[in-house]
Short mmCIF file of C-alpha atoms in Angstrom, two decimals:
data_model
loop_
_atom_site.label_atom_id
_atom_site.label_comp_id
_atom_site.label_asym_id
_atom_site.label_seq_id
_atom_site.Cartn_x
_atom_site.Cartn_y
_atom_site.Cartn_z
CA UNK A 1 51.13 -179.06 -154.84
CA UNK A 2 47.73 -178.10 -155.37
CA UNK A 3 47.14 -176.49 -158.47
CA UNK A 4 44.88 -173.73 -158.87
CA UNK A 5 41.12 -173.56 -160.10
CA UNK A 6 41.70 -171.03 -162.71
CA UNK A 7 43.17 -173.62 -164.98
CA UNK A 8 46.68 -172.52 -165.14
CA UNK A 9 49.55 -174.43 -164.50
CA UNK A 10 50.55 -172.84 -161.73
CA UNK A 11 49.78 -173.60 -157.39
CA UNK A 12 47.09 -171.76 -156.12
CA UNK A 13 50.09 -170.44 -153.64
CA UNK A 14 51.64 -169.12 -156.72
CA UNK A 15 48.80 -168.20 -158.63
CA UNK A 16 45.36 -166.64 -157.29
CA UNK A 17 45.64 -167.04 -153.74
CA UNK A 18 48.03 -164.07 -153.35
CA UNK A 19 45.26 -161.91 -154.51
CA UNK A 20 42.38 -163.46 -152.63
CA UNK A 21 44.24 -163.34 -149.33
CA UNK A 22 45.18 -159.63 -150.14
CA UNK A 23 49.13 -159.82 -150.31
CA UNK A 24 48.86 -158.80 -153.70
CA UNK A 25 46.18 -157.33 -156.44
CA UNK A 26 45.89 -158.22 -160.25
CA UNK A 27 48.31 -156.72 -162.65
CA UNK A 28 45.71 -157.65 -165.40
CA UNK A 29 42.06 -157.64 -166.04
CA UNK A 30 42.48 -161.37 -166.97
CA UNK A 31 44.22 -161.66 -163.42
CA UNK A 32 41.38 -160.48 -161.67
CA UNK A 33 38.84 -162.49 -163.86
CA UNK A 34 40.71 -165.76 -163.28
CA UNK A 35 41.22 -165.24 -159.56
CA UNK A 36 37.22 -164.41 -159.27
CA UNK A 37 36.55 -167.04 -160.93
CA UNK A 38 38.77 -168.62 -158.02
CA UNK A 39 37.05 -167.10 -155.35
CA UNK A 40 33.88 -169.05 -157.15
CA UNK A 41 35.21 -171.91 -156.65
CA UNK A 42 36.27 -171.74 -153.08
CA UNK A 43 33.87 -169.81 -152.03
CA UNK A 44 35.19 -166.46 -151.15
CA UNK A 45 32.31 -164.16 -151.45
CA UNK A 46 34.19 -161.79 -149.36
CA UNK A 47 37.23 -161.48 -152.76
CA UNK A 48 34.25 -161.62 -155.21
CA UNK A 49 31.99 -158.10 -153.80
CA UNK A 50 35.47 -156.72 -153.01
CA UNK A 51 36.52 -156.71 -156.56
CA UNK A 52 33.44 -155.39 -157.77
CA UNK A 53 33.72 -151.66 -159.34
CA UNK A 54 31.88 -149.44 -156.35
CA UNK A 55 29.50 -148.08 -158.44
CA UNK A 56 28.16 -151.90 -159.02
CA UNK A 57 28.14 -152.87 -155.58
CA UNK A 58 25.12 -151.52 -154.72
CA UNK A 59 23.39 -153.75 -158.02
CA UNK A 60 24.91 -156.96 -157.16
CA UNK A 61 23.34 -158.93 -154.21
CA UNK A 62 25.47 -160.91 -151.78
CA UNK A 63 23.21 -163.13 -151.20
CA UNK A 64 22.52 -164.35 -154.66
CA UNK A 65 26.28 -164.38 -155.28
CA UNK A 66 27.15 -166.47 -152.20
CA UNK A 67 24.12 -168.87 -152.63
CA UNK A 68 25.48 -169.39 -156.35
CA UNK A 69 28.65 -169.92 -155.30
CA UNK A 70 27.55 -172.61 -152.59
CA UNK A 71 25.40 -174.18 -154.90
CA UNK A 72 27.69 -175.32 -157.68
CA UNK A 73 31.28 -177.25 -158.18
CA UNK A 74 32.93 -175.03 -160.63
CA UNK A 75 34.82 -177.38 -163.03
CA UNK A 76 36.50 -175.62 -165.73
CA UNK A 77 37.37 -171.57 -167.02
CA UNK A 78 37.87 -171.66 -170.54
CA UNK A 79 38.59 -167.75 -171.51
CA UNK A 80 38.29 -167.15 -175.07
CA UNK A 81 39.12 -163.83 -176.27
CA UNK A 82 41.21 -161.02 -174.36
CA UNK A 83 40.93 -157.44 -175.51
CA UNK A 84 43.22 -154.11 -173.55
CA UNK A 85 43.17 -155.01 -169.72
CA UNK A 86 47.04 -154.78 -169.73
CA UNK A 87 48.96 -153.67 -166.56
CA UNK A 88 49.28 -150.50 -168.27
CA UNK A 89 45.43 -149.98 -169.68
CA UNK A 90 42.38 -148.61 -167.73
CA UNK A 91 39.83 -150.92 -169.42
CA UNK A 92 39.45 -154.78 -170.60
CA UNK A 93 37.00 -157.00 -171.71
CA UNK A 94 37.14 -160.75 -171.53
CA UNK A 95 35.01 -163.18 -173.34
CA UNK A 96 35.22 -166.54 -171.07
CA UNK A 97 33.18 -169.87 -170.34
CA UNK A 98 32.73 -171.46 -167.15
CA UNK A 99 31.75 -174.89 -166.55
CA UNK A 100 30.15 -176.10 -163.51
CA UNK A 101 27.74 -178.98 -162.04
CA UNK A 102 24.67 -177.79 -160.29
CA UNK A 103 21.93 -180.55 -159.16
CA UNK A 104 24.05 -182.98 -160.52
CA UNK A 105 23.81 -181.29 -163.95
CA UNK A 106 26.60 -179.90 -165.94
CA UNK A 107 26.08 -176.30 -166.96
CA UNK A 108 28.00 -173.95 -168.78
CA UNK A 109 28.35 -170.22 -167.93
CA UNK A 110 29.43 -167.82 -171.05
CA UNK A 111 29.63 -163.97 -170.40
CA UNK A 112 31.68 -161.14 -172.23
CA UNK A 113 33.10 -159.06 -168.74
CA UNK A 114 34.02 -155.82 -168.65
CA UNK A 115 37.17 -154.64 -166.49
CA UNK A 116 38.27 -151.19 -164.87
CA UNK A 117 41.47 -150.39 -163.60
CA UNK A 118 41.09 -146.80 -161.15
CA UNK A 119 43.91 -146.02 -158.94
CA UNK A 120 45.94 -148.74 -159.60
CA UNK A 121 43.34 -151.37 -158.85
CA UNK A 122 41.49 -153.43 -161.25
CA UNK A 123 37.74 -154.01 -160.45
CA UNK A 124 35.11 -155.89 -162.62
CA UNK A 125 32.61 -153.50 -164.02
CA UNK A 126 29.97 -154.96 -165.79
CA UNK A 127 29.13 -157.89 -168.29
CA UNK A 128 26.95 -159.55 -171.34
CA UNK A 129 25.91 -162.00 -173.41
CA UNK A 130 28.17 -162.64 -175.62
CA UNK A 131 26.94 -162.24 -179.45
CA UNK A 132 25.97 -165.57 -181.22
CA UNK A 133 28.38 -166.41 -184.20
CA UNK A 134 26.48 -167.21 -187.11
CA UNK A 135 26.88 -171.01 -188.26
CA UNK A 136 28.03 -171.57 -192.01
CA UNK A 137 27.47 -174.64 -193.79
CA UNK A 138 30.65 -175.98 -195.39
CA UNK A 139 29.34 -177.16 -198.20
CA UNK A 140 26.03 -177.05 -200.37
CA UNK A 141 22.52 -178.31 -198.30
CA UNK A 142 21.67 -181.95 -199.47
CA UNK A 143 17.61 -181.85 -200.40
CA UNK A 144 15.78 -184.96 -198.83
CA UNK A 145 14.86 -186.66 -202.03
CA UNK A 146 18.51 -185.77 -203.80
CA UNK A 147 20.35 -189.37 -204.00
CA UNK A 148 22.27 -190.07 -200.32
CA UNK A 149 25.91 -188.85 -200.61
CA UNK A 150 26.91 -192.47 -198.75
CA UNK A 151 26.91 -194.16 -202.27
CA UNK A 152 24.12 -196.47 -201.26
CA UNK A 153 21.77 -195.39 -204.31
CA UNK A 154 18.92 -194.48 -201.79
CA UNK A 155 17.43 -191.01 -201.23
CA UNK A 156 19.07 -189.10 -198.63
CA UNK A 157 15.63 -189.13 -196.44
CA UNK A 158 15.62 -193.06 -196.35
CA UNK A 159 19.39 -193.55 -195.57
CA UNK A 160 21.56 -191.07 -193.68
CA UNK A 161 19.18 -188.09 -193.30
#
């Protein structure tokens, strides 16, 4: 059994390759997202401008999508917030990471998507950046010439700073 790229634990028979080949479409915005990112991965440009929203089509450029999609190994979808983009919704948005290798460099692709569902049939619409979360330091900032919290009686510049 070969299981599928979108990380679940399911065969791509059973999984994403119904909706690639057409037997079936997504029930879900995270559906569609996981069998795009699918289509990535094996290289089915053909899935990937189909389930583009029409009125983005005409934005998106085939060839930079299928030389993309030749160019890497997709390794990993890692999708990290889900909002709406139920079967019974008209809009979703999905906050996701990809990983991939490109020039024999790992690289990591993070996007907040945007989903559509018109006449039964869920499209991807748009997407961005996702916002930076603001880092918090647990605990108070140790100054370089306050004594080393190790215990070693040196300043914290001269030992573990």
């Amino acid at each position: 059994m070969e299981l599928c790229n979108c990380g679940s634990t399911k065969s791509y028979e059973d999984c994403c390759g119904p909706l690639i080949s057409g037997e079936r479409s997504a029930e879900t915005a995270e559906a569609l997202l996981r069998s795009r990112y699918t289509a990535y991965a094996r290289r089915e440009i053909e899935y990937i401008k189909n389930t583009i929203h029409p009125e983005e089509k005409e934005k998106r450029d085939e060839t930079a999508i299928r030389k993309w999609a030749e160019a890497t190994e997709w390794t990993r979808l890692e999708i990290l917030n889900v909002t709406d983009g139920g079967p019974e919704d008209k809009e979703g948005q999905i906050e996701f990471v990809s990983y991939y290798r490109e020039k024999e460099k790992d690289k990591v692709h993070s996007e907040l998507a945007t989903f559509v569902k018109e006449e039964d049939t869920w499209y991807y619409k748009d997407s961005v950046a996702p916002k930076v979360k603001q880092y918090f330091r647990p605990g108070p900032k140790i100054g370089r010439n306050q004594p080393c919290p190790c215990g070693s009686g040196k300043k914290y510049k001269k030992c573990c700073g």
